[in-house]
PDB file of C-alpha atoms and ligand atoms in Angstrom:
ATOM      1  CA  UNK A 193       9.281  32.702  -6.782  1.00 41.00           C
ATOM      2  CA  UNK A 194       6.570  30.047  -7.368  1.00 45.00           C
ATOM      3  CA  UNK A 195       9.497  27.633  -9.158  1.00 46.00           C
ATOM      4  CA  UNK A 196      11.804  28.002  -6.400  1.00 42.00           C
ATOM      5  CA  UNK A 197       9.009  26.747  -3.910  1.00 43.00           C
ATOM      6  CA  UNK A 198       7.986  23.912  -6.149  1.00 41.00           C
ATOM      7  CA  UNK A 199      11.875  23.139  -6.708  1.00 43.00           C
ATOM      8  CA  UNK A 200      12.247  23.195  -2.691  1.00 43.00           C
ATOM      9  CA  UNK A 201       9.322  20.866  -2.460  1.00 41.00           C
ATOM     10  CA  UNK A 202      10.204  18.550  -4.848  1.00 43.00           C
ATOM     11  CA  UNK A 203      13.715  18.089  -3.161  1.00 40.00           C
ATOM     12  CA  UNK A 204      11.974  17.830   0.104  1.00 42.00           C
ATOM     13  CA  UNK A 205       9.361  14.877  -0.978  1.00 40.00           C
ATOM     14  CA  UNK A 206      12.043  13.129  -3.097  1.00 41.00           C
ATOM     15  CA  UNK A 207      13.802  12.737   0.836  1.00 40.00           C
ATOM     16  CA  UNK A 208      11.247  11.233   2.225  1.00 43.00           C
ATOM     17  CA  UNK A 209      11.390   7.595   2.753  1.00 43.00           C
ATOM     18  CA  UNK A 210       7.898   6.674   3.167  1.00 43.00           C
ATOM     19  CA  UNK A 211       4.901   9.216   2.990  1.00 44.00           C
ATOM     20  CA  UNK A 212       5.490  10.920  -0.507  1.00 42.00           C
ATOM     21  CA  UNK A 213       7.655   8.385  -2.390  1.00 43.00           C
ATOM     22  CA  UNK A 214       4.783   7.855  -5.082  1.00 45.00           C
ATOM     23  CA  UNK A 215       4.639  11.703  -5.793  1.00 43.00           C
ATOM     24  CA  UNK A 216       8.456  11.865  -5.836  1.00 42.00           C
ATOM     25  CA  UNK A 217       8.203   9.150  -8.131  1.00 45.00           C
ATOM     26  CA  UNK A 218       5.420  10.350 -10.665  1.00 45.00           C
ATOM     27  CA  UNK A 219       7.172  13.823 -10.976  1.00 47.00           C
ATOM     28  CA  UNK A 220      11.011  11.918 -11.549  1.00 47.00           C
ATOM     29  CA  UNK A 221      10.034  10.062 -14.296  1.00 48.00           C
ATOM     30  CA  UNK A 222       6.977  12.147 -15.995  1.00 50.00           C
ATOM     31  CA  UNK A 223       9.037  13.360 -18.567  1.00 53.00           C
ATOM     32  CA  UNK A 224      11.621  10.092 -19.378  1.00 61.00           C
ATOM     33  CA  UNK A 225       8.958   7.391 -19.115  1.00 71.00           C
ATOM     34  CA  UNK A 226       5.277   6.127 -19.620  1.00 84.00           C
ATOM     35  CA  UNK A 227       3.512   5.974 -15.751  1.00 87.00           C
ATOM     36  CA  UNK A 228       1.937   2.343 -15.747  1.00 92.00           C
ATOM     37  CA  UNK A 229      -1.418   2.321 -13.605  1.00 94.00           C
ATOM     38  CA  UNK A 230      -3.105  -0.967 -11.921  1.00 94.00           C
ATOM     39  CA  UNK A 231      -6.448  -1.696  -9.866  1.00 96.00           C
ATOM     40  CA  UNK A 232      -6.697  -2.265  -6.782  1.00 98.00           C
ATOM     41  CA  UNK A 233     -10.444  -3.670  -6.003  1.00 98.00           C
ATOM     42  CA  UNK A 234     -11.210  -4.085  -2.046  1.00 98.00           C
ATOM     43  CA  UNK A 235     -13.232  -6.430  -1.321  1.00 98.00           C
ATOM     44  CA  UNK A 236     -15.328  -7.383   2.514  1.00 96.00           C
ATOM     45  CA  UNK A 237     -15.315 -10.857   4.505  1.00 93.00           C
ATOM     46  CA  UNK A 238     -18.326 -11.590   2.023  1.00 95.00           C
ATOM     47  CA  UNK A 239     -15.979 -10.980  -1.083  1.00 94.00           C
ATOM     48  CA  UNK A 240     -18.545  -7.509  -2.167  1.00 96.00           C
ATOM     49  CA  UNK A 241     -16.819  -5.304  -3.409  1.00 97.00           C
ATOM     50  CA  UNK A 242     -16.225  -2.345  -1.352  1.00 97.00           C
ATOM     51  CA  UNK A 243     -14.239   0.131  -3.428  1.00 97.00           C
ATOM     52  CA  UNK A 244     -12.027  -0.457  -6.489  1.00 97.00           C
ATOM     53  CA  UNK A 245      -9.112   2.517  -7.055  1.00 97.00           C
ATOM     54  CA  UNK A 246      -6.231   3.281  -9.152  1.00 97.00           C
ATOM     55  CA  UNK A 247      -2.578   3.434  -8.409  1.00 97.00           C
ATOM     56  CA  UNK A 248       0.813   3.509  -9.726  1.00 96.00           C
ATOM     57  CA  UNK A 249       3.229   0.592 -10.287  1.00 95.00           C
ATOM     58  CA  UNK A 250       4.765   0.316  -7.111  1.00 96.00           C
ATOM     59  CA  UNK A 251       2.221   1.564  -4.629  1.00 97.00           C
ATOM     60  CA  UNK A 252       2.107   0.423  -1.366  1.00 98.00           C
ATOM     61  CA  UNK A 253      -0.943  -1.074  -0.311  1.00 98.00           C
ATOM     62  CA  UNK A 254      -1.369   0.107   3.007  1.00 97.00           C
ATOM     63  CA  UNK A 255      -0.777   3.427   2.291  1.00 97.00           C
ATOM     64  CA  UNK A 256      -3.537   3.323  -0.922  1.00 98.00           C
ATOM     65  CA  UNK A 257      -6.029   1.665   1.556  1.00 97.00           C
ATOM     66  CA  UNK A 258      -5.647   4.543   3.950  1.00 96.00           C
ATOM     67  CA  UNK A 259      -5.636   7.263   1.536  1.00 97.00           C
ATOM     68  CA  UNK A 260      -9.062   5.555   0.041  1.00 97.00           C
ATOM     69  CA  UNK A 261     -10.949   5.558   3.564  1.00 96.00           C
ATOM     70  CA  UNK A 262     -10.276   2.119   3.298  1.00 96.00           C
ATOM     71  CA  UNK A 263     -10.720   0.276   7.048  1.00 94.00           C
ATOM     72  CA  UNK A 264      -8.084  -2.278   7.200  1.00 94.00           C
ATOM     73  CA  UNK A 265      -7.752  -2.508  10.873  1.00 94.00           C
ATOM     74  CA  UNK A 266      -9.831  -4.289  13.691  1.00 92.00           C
ATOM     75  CA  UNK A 267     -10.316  -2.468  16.744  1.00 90.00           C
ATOM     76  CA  UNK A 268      -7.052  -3.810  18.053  1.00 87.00           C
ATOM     77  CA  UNK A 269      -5.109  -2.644  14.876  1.00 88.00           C
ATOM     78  CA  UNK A 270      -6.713   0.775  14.848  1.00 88.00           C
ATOM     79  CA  UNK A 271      -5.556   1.546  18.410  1.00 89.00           C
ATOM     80  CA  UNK A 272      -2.065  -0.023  18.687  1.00 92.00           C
ATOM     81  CA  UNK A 273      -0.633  -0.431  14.945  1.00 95.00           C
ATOM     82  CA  UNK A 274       2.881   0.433  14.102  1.00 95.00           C
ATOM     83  CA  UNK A 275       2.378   2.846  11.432  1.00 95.00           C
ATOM     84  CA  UNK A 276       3.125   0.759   8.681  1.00 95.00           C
ATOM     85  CA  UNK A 277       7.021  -0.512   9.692  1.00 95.00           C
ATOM     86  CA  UNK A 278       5.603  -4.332   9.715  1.00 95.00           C
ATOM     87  CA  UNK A 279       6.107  -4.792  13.532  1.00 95.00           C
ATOM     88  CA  UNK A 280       2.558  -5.259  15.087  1.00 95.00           C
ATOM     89  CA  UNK A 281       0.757  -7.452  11.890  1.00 95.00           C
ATOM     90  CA  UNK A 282      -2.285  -5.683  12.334  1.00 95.00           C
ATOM     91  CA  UNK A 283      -2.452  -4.615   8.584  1.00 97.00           C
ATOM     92  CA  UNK A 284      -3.316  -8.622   7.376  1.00 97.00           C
ATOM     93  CA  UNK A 285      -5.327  -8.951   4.227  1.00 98.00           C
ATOM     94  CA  UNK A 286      -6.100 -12.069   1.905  1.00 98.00           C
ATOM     95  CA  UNK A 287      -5.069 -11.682  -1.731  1.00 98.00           C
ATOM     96  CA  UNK A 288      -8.213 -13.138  -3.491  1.00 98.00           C
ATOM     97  CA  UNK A 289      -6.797 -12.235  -7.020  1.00 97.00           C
ATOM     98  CA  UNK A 290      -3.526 -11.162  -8.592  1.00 97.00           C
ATOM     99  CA  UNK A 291      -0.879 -12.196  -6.272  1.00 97.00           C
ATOM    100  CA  UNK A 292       1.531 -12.521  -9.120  1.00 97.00           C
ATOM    101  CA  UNK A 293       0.961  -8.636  -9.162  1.00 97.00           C
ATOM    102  CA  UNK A 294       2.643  -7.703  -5.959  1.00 98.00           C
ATOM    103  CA  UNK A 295       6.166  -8.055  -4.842  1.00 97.00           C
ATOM    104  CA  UNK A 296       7.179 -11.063  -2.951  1.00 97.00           C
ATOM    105  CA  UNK A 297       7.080 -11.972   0.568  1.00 96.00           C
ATOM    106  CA  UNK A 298       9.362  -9.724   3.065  1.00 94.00           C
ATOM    107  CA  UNK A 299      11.911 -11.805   5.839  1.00 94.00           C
ATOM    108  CA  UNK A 300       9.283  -9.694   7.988  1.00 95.00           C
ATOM    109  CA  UNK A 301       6.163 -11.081   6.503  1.00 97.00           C
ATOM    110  CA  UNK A 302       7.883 -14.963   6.581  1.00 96.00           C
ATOM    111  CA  UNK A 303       8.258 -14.243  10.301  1.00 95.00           C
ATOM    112  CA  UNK A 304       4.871 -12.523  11.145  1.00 96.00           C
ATOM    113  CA  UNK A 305       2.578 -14.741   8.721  1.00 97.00           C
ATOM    114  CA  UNK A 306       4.256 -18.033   8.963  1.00 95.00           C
ATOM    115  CA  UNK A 307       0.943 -19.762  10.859  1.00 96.00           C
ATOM    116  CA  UNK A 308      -1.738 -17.723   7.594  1.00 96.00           C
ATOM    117  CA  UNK A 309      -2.060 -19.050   4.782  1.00 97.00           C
ATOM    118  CA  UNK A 310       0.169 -18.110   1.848  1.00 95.00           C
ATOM    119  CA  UNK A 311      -2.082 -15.936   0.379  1.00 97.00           C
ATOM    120  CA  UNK A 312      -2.414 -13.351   3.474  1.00 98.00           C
ATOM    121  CA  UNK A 313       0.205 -10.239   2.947  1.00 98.00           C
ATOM    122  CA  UNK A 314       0.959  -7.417   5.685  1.00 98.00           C
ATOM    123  CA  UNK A 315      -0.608  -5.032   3.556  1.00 98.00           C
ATOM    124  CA  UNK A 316       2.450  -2.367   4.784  1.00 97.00           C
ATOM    125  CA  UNK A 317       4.995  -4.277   3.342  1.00 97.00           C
ATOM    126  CA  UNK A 318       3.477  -4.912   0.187  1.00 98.00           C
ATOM    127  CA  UNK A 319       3.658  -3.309  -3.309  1.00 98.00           C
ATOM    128  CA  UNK A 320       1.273  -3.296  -6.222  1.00 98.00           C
ATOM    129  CA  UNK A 321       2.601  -3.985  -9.446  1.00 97.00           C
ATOM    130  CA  UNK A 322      -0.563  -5.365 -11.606  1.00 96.00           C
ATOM    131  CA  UNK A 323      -4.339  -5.669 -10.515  1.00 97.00           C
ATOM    132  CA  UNK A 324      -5.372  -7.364  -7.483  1.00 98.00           C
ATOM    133  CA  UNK A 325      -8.325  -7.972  -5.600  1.00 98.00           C
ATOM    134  CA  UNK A 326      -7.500  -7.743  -2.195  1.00 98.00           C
ATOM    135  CA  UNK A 327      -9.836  -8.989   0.985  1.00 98.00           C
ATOM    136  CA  UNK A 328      -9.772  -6.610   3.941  1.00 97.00           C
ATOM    137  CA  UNK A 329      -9.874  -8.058   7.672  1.00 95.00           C
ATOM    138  CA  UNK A 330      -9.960 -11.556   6.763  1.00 94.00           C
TER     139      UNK A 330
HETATM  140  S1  LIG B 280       0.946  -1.676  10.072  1.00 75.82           S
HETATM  141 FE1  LIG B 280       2.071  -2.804  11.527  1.00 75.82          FE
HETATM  142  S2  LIG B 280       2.673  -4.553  10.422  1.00 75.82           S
HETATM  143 FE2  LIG B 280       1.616  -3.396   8.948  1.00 75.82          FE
END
């Protein structure tokens, strides 16, 4: 009984497109490959360090802010933000460190970010592949 529900959950998570991808992903490949880990450290206006965490190759960031009570939206942002689909650009940070670590620039992010400098990612549409350091609400 218990395998059945944790074989109907699996399949159910593994559908998802963008809550549960990272636990879809840890269980797929626990077995076949090695998981490889990297650091996120999060980082205020006066570059302190606020709270460094762990994640999987491939996390988004957004979503690890927001599991990790981190604040990434002004007042604005918190009321009206699009939920992560990189429509309202509410989610800007500054990468201070490591932006060789993260995947590249979406078409969305050209559009939204084209007046920030080129270090400032929509934090939604951005993946984590090595250690960063990342400024929130810069
Ligand atoms: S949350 Fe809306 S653009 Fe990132």
């Amino acid at each position: 009984m218990d395998d059945l529900l944790l074989d109907q959950s699996r399949r159910w998570a593994m559908g998802r497109p963008s809550f549960l991808p990272l636990c879809a992903h840890v269980h797929q490949h626990k077995s076949k490959s090695q998981i490889i880990m990297s650091n996120i450290k999060f980082v205020n206006s006066d570059n302190q360090e606020i709270k460094e965490v762990v994640v999987a190759q491939g996390a988004n960031l957004r979503l690890k802010a927001l599991e990790n009570q981190i604040d990434l939206y002004k007042f604005y942002g918190k009321m009206m933000n699009c939920g992560g689909y990189g429509q309202c650009a509410t989610c800007i940070v500054e990468i201070v460190e490591g932006e060789e670590n993260l995947s590249p620039r979406s078409k969305v992010e050209e559009t939204k970010l084209k007046k920030k400098p080129a270090n400032y990612r929509l934090a939604c549409q951005t993946l984590v592949n090595g250690p960063v350091t990342v400024k929130i609400k810069p």
